[in-house]
Amino acid sequence: MRTIVICSGGLDSVSLAHKVAAEHELAGLLSFDYGQRHVKEVEYAAACARRLGVPHKVVDIRQIGAALSGSALTDDVAVPDGHYAEETMKITIVPNRNAIMLAIAFGMAAAEKADAVAAAVHGGDHFIYPDCRPGFINAFQAMQDAALEGYAEVKLYTPYLQGSKGDIVTDGAKHGTPFAETWSCYKGGAKHCGRCGTCVERREAFHLAGVIDPTDYEDRDFWLAAVAGRGA
């Protein structure tokens, strides 16, 4: 299955790139600049592409991103600390982001005669992000089947859809993913902050997977209080 992986440079998508490279044919990595708070992670996506010996394309959709206002990831709004399961994390939603990116990716896949587009959505995203849920994934596939009917058949490959981030760490380790060469933090400092939702989830995932976390955090232990605070 010749596959284009949507890769942000984060732990999930880089692990997925390594999985696809090992199990299928990796056609290339696709990243998006949508005006997010920082594009530091795109550098990690580029490094992943070089490591795996495939092309890396970055699509500039900043003007579209500017119209999707109100998110802590795109506007001058503070990124909240805490666990993703907290209501405050909804400020990190960028409306329709995955739908927009996937539509572009499917068009490119059809043009390049690829068989699939892979996205690293997972079960931990379901609470906060509606465009990471199984219902959306199934509906998007049906829409693209209609949109490309008679021209191309492109599959939306989401192997982590029903799993946790801990499962991704386990799978990433299996395929030799260099976790230290991935970036998750929403704040984009010199180190992972250790306090934002994605840092807390990252720390928890390594713990649950029983894999050593090589990440350098500003606050390495905040995740314990964040997890305890939600009654986990």
Short mmCIF file of the C-alpha atoms (twelve columns), coordinates in Angstrom:
data_MODEL
# 
_entry.id   MODEL 
# 
loop_
_atom_site.group_PDB 
_atom_site.id 
_atom_site.type_symbol 
_atom_site.label_atom_id 
_atom_site.label_alt_id 
_atom_site.label_comp_id 
_atom_site.label_asym_id 
_atom_site.label_seq_id 
_atom_site.Cartn_x 
_atom_site.Cartn_y 
_atom_site.Cartn_z 
_atom_site.pdbx_PDB_model_num 
ATOM 1   C CA . MET A 1   0.000   0.000  0.000   1 
ATOM 2   C CA . ARG A 2   1.730   3.125  -1.269  1 
ATOM 3   C CA . THR A 3   0.993   5.647  1.456   1 
ATOM 4   C CA . ILE A 4   1.416   9.352  2.152   1 
ATOM 5   C CA . VAL A 5   1.671   10.066 5.883   1 
ATOM 6   C CA . ILE A 6   0.403   13.340 7.293   1 
ATOM 7   C CA . CYS A 7   3.245   14.155 9.651   1 
ATOM 8   C CA . SER A 8   3.343   17.036 12.104  1 
ATOM 9   C CA . GLY A 9   6.655   15.942 13.590  1 
ATOM 10  C CA . GLY A 10  4.979   14.822 16.812  1 
ATOM 11  C CA . LEU A 11  5.321   11.487 18.563  1 
ATOM 12  C CA . ASP A 12  2.166   10.033 17.001  1 
ATOM 13  C CA . SER A 13  2.755   10.915 13.365  1 
ATOM 14  C CA . VAL A 14  6.486   10.130 13.404  1 
ATOM 15  C CA . SER A 15  5.703   6.728  14.935  1 
ATOM 16  C CA . LEU A 16  3.136   6.231  12.178  1 
ATOM 17  C CA . ALA A 17  5.698   7.143  9.522   1 
ATOM 18  C CA . HIS A 18  8.073   4.505  10.872  1 
ATOM 19  C CA . LYS A 19  5.231   1.967  10.990  1 
ATOM 20  C CA . VAL A 20  4.262   2.634  7.375   1 
ATOM 21  C CA . ALA A 21  7.902   2.492  6.266   1 
ATOM 22  C CA . ALA A 22  8.226   -0.926 7.907   1 
ATOM 23  C CA . GLU A 23  4.897   -2.444 6.880   1 
ATOM 24  C CA . HIS A 24  3.904   -0.728 3.613   1 
ATOM 25  C CA . GLU A 25  5.466   1.583  1.011   1 
ATOM 26  C CA . LEU A 26  6.067   5.068  2.363   1 
ATOM 27  C CA . ALA A 27  5.550   7.482  -0.532  1 
ATOM 28  C CA . GLY A 28  6.345   10.628 1.443   1 
ATOM 29  C CA . LEU A 29  5.471   12.862 4.387   1 
ATOM 30  C CA . LEU A 30  3.064   15.777 4.209   1 
ATOM 31  C CA . SER A 31  3.039   18.644 6.730   1 
ATOM 32  C CA . PHE A 32  0.919   21.778 6.986   1 
ATOM 33  C CA . ASP A 33  1.701   25.315 8.062   1 
ATOM 34  C CA . TYR A 34  -1.700  26.609 9.158   1 
ATOM 35  C CA . GLY A 35  -0.411  29.513 11.223  1 
ATOM 36  C CA . GLN A 36  0.017   27.450 14.371  1 
ATOM 37  C CA . ARG A 37  1.699   29.037 17.386  1 
ATOM 38  C CA . HIS A 38  5.022   27.604 16.251  1 
ATOM 39  C CA . VAL A 39  6.184   25.375 13.400  1 
ATOM 40  C CA . LYS A 40  9.024   23.826 15.368  1 
ATOM 41  C CA . GLU A 41  7.528   20.385 14.962  1 
ATOM 42  C CA . VAL A 42  7.696   20.691 11.154  1 
ATOM 43  C CA . GLU A 43  11.485  20.618 11.480  1 
ATOM 44  C CA . TYR A 44  11.124  17.237 13.173  1 
ATOM 45  C CA . ALA A 45  8.897   16.041 10.327  1 
ATOM 46  C CA . ALA A 46  11.575  17.095 7.835   1 
ATOM 47  C CA . ALA A 47  14.195  15.199 9.833   1 
ATOM 48  C CA . CYS A 48  11.947  12.123 9.826   1 
ATOM 49  C CA . ALA A 49  11.627  12.290 6.049   1 
ATOM 50  C CA . ARG A 50  15.392  12.524 5.657   1 
ATOM 51  C CA . ARG A 51  15.871  9.608  8.039   1 
ATOM 52  C CA . LEU A 52  13.431  7.437  6.093   1 
ATOM 53  C CA . GLY A 53  14.673  8.608  2.700   1 
ATOM 54  C CA . VAL A 54  11.358  9.969  1.374   1 
ATOM 55  C CA . PRO A 55  10.126  13.350 0.098   1 
ATOM 56  C CA . HIS A 56  8.683   15.876 2.540   1 
ATOM 57  C CA . LYS A 57  6.177   18.471 1.400   1 
ATOM 58  C CA . VAL A 58  4.926   21.398 3.489   1 
ATOM 59  C CA . VAL A 59  1.663   22.978 2.341   1 
ATOM 60  C CA . ASP A 60  1.118   26.604 3.343   1 
ATOM 61  C CA . ILE A 61  -2.498  27.120 4.416   1 
ATOM 62  C CA . ARG A 62  -1.849  30.037 6.760   1 
ATOM 63  C CA . GLN A 63  -4.574  32.176 5.187   1 
ATOM 64  C CA . ILE A 64  -7.077  29.408 5.858   1 
ATOM 65  C CA . GLY A 65  -5.776  28.991 9.407   1 
ATOM 66  C CA . ALA A 66  -6.148  32.713 10.036  1 
ATOM 67  C CA . ALA A 67  -9.867  32.398 9.322   1 
ATOM 68  C CA . LEU A 68  -10.248 29.603 11.900  1 
ATOM 69  C CA . SER A 69  -9.804  31.964 14.825  1 
ATOM 70  C CA . GLY A 70  -10.221 31.396 18.544  1 
ATOM 71  C CA . SER A 71  -7.826  28.521 19.191  1 
ATOM 72  C CA . ALA A 72  -4.877  28.626 21.558  1 
ATOM 73  C CA . LEU A 73  -2.874  26.976 18.767  1 
ATOM 74  C CA . THR A 74  -3.362  29.819 16.298  1 
ATOM 75  C CA . ASP A 75  -4.282  32.955 18.260  1 
ATOM 76  C CA . ASP A 76  -2.701  34.962 21.059  1 
ATOM 77  C CA . VAL A 77  -4.472  32.824 23.660  1 
ATOM 78  C CA . ALA A 78  -2.624  31.102 26.491  1 
ATOM 79  C CA . VAL A 79  -2.158  27.351 26.121  1 
ATOM 80  C CA . PRO A 80  -3.727  25.785 29.238  1 
ATOM 81  C CA . ASP A 81  -1.871  23.411 31.523  1 
ATOM 82  C CA . GLY A 82  -3.390  20.094 32.551  1 
ATOM 83  C CA . HIS A 83  -4.773  16.857 31.160  1 
ATOM 84  C CA . TYR A 84  -6.592  16.556 27.834  1 
ATOM 85  C CA . ALA A 85  -9.651  15.210 29.646  1 
ATOM 86  C CA . GLU A 86  -10.219 18.641 31.200  1 
ATOM 87  C CA . GLU A 87  -12.814 21.002 29.756  1 
ATOM 88  C CA . THR A 88  -10.231 23.796 29.481  1 
ATOM 89  C CA . MET A 89  -8.423  21.922 26.697  1 
ATOM 90  C CA . LYS A 90  -11.215 22.667 24.228  1 
ATOM 91  C CA . ILE A 91  -9.486  26.012 23.621  1 
ATOM 92  C CA . THR A 92  -6.922  24.014 21.592  1 
ATOM 93  C CA . ILE A 93  -9.506  22.995 18.973  1 
ATOM 94  C CA . VAL A 94  -8.853  24.397 15.495  1 
ATOM 95  C CA . PRO A 95  -12.269 23.935 13.831  1 
ATOM 96  C CA . ASN A 96  -12.312 21.548 10.875  1 
ATOM 97  C CA . ARG A 97  -8.508  21.342 10.831  1 
ATOM 98  C CA . ASN A 98  -8.323  17.629 10.066  1 
ATOM 99  C CA . ALA A 99  -11.091 17.805 7.469   1 
ATOM 100 C CA . ILE A 100 -9.231  20.548 5.603   1 
ATOM 101 C CA . MET A 101 -5.842  18.851 5.784   1 
ATOM 102 C CA . LEU A 102 -7.197  15.454 4.814   1 
ATOM 103 C CA . ALA A 103 -9.076  16.870 1.819   1 
ATOM 104 C CA . ILE A 104 -5.833  18.388 0.531   1 
ATOM 105 C CA . ALA A 105 -3.908  15.183 1.263   1 
ATOM 106 C CA . PHE A 106 -6.447  13.044 -0.602  1 
ATOM 107 C CA . GLY A 107 -6.251  15.321 -3.626  1 
ATOM 108 C CA . MET A 108 -2.467  15.036 -3.624  1 
ATOM 109 C CA . ALA A 109 -2.621  11.264 -3.124  1 
ATOM 110 C CA . ALA A 110 -4.977  10.903 -6.070  1 
ATOM 111 C CA . ALA A 111 -2.742  13.074 -8.255  1 
ATOM 112 C CA . GLU A 112 0.351   11.103 -7.236  1 
ATOM 113 C CA . LYS A 113 -1.344  7.685  -7.645  1 
ATOM 114 C CA . ALA A 114 -0.903  6.792  -3.980  1 
ATOM 115 C CA . ASP A 115 -3.125  4.135  -2.446  1 
ATOM 116 C CA . ALA A 116 -3.625  5.659  0.985   1 
ATOM 117 C CA . VAL A 117 -3.312  8.668  3.242   1 
ATOM 118 C CA . ALA A 118 -2.282  7.831  6.802   1 
ATOM 119 C CA . ALA A 119 -3.205  9.931  9.837   1 
ATOM 120 C CA . ALA A 120 -2.200  9.304  13.449  1 
ATOM 121 C CA . VAL A 121 -5.504  10.084 15.151  1 
ATOM 122 C CA . HIS A 122 -6.010  7.959  18.262  1 
ATOM 123 C CA . GLY A 123 -8.440  7.198  21.048  1 
ATOM 124 C CA . GLY A 124 -7.002  9.808  23.397  1 
ATOM 125 C CA . ASP A 125 -8.072  12.532 20.961  1 
ATOM 126 C CA . HIS A 126 -11.742 11.537 20.926  1 
ATOM 127 C CA . PHE A 127 -12.769 13.508 24.007  1 
ATOM 128 C CA . ILE A 128 -11.532 16.868 22.762  1 
ATOM 129 C CA . TYR A 129 -11.374 16.706 18.976  1 
ATOM 130 C CA . PRO A 130 -14.500 15.750 16.982  1 
ATOM 131 C CA . ASP A 131 -12.478 15.354 13.773  1 
ATOM 132 C CA . CYS A 132 -10.450 12.563 15.378  1 
ATOM 133 C CA . ARG A 133 -13.415 10.322 16.186  1 
ATOM 134 C CA . PRO A 134 -14.396 7.133  14.336  1 
ATOM 135 C CA . GLY A 135 -17.626 8.708  13.078  1 
ATOM 136 C CA . PHE A 136 -15.689 11.466 11.352  1 
ATOM 137 C CA . ILE A 137 -13.125 9.062  9.895   1 
ATOM 138 C CA . ASN A 138 -15.833 6.835  8.422   1 
ATOM 139 C CA . ALA A 139 -17.795 9.785  7.052   1 
ATOM 140 C CA . PHE A 140 -14.685 11.333 5.518   1 
ATOM 141 C CA . GLN A 141 -13.815 8.080  3.759   1 
ATOM 142 C CA . ALA A 142 -17.347 7.874  2.346   1 
ATOM 143 C CA . MET A 143 -17.141 11.481 1.166   1 
ATOM 144 C CA . GLN A 144 -13.813 10.893 -0.569  1 
ATOM 145 C CA . ASP A 145 -15.092 7.712  -2.202  1 
ATOM 146 C CA . ALA A 146 -17.765 9.882  -3.790  1 
ATOM 147 C CA . ALA A 147 -15.422 12.792 -4.541  1 
ATOM 148 C CA . LEU A 148 -12.887 10.597 -6.373  1 
ATOM 149 C CA . GLU A 149 -15.287 8.076  -7.912  1 
ATOM 150 C CA . GLY A 150 -14.023 6.949  -11.296 1 
ATOM 151 C CA . TYR A 151 -10.702 8.753  -10.853 1 
ATOM 152 C CA . ALA A 152 -8.874  7.215  -7.901  1 
ATOM 153 C CA . GLU A 153 -9.344  4.950  -4.911  1 
ATOM 154 C CA . VAL A 154 -7.584  6.295  -1.834  1 
ATOM 155 C CA . LYS A 155 -7.890  4.702  1.605   1 
ATOM 156 C CA . LEU A 156 -7.754  6.652  4.862   1 
ATOM 157 C CA . TYR A 157 -5.366  4.584  6.975   1 
ATOM 158 C CA . THR A 158 -5.757  5.234  10.716  1 
ATOM 159 C CA . PRO A 159 -4.243  2.237  12.529  1 
ATOM 160 C CA . TYR A 160 -4.231  4.006  15.907  1 
ATOM 161 C CA . LEU A 161 -7.872  5.120  15.791  1 
ATOM 162 C CA . GLN A 162 -9.092  2.831  18.571  1 
ATOM 163 C CA . GLY A 163 -5.870  2.770  20.579  1 
ATOM 164 C CA . SER A 164 -4.295  4.979  23.221  1 
ATOM 165 C CA . LYS A 165 -1.186  7.093  23.036  1 
ATOM 166 C CA . GLY A 166 0.489   4.449  25.185  1 
ATOM 167 C CA . ASP A 167 -0.263  1.958  22.404  1 
ATOM 168 C CA . ILE A 168 1.429   4.314  19.947  1 
ATOM 169 C CA . VAL A 169 4.556   4.447  22.112  1 
ATOM 170 C CA . THR A 170 4.595   0.640  22.211  1 
ATOM 171 C CA . ASP A 171 4.202   0.435  18.434  1 
ATOM 172 C CA . GLY A 172 6.732   3.193  17.856  1 
ATOM 173 C CA . ALA A 173 9.302   1.375  19.969  1 
ATOM 174 C CA . LYS A 174 8.627   -1.798 17.982  1 
ATOM 175 C CA . HIS A 175 9.503   0.031  14.761  1 
ATOM 176 C CA . GLY A 176 12.537  1.859  16.119  1 
ATOM 177 C CA . THR A 177 11.041  5.336  16.323  1 
ATOM 178 C CA . PRO A 178 13.614  7.770  17.786  1 
ATOM 179 C CA . PHE A 179 11.250  9.418  20.269  1 
ATOM 180 C CA . ALA A 180 13.779  12.082 21.241  1 
ATOM 181 C CA . GLU A 181 13.530  13.327 17.649  1 
ATOM 182 C CA . THR A 182 9.820   14.147 17.910  1 
ATOM 183 C CA . TRP A 183 8.132   17.295 19.184  1 
ATOM 184 C CA . SER A 184 4.778   17.448 20.966  1 
ATOM 185 C CA . CYS A 185 4.693   20.590 23.140  1 
ATOM 186 C CA . TYR A 186 2.184   23.256 22.117  1 
ATOM 187 C CA . LYS A 187 4.251   26.048 23.657  1 
ATOM 188 C CA . GLY A 188 7.297   25.645 21.420  1 
ATOM 189 C CA . GLY A 189 10.030  26.580 23.895  1 
ATOM 190 C CA . ALA A 190 13.591  25.304 24.025  1 
ATOM 191 C CA . LYS A 191 12.306  22.217 25.869  1 
ATOM 192 C CA . HIS A 192 8.965   20.488 26.184  1 
ATOM 193 C CA . CYS A 193 7.119   22.416 28.911  1 
ATOM 194 C CA . GLY A 194 5.812   19.257 30.601  1 
ATOM 195 C CA . ARG A 195 2.595   21.040 31.603  1 
ATOM 196 C CA . CYS A 196 0.397   21.524 28.525  1 
ATOM 197 C CA . GLY A 197 -2.128  18.855 27.570  1 
ATOM 198 C CA . THR A 198 0.026   17.225 24.937  1 
ATOM 199 C CA . CYS A 199 3.093   17.120 27.209  1 
ATOM 200 C CA . VAL A 200 1.065   15.549 30.033  1 
ATOM 201 C CA . GLU A 201 -0.366  12.988 27.622  1 
ATOM 202 C CA . ARG A 202 3.113   12.261 26.259  1 
ATOM 203 C CA . ARG A 203 4.589   11.661 29.738  1 
ATOM 204 C CA . GLU A 204 1.647   9.473  30.721  1 
ATOM 205 C CA . ALA A 205 1.909   7.451  27.499  1 
ATOM 206 C CA . PHE A 206 5.530   6.465  28.094  1 
ATOM 207 C CA . HIS A 207 4.634   5.503  31.663  1 
ATOM 208 C CA . LEU A 208 1.723   3.316  30.571  1 
ATOM 209 C CA . ALA A 209 3.779   1.706  27.811  1 
ATOM 210 C CA . GLY A 210 6.664   0.952  30.159  1 
ATOM 211 C CA . VAL A 211 9.087   2.658  27.777  1 
ATOM 212 C CA . ILE A 212 11.784  5.090  28.919  1 
ATOM 213 C CA . ASP A 213 10.861  8.658  27.973  1 
ATOM 214 C CA . PRO A 214 13.932  10.403 26.500  1 
ATOM 215 C CA . THR A 215 12.202  13.793 26.350  1 
ATOM 216 C CA . ASP A 216 13.711  16.808 28.101  1 
ATOM 217 C CA . TYR A 217 10.937  18.602 30.019  1 
ATOM 218 C CA . GLU A 218 10.933  21.902 31.878  1 
ATOM 219 C CA . ASP A 219 8.629   20.303 34.464  1 
ATOM 220 C CA . ARG A 220 9.107   16.557 34.352  1 
ATOM 221 C CA . ASP A 221 6.722   15.635 37.195  1 
ATOM 222 C CA . PHE A 222 3.704   17.895 36.627  1 
ATOM 223 C CA . TRP A 223 1.923   15.078 34.775  1 
ATOM 224 C CA . LEU A 224 1.524   13.117 38.019  1 
ATOM 225 C CA . ALA A 225 -0.612  15.830 39.590  1 
ATOM 226 C CA . ALA A 226 -2.520  16.395 36.341  1 
ATOM 227 C CA . VAL A 227 -3.416  12.699 36.055  1 
ATOM 228 C CA . ALA A 228 -4.295  12.437 39.744  1 
ATOM 229 C CA . GLY A 229 -6.448  15.539 39.451  1 
ATOM 230 C CA . ARG A 230 -8.775  13.902 36.950  1 
ATOM 231 C CA . GLY A 231 -9.236  10.848 39.159  1 
ATOM 232 C CA . ALA A 232 -7.167  8.493  37.034  1 
# 
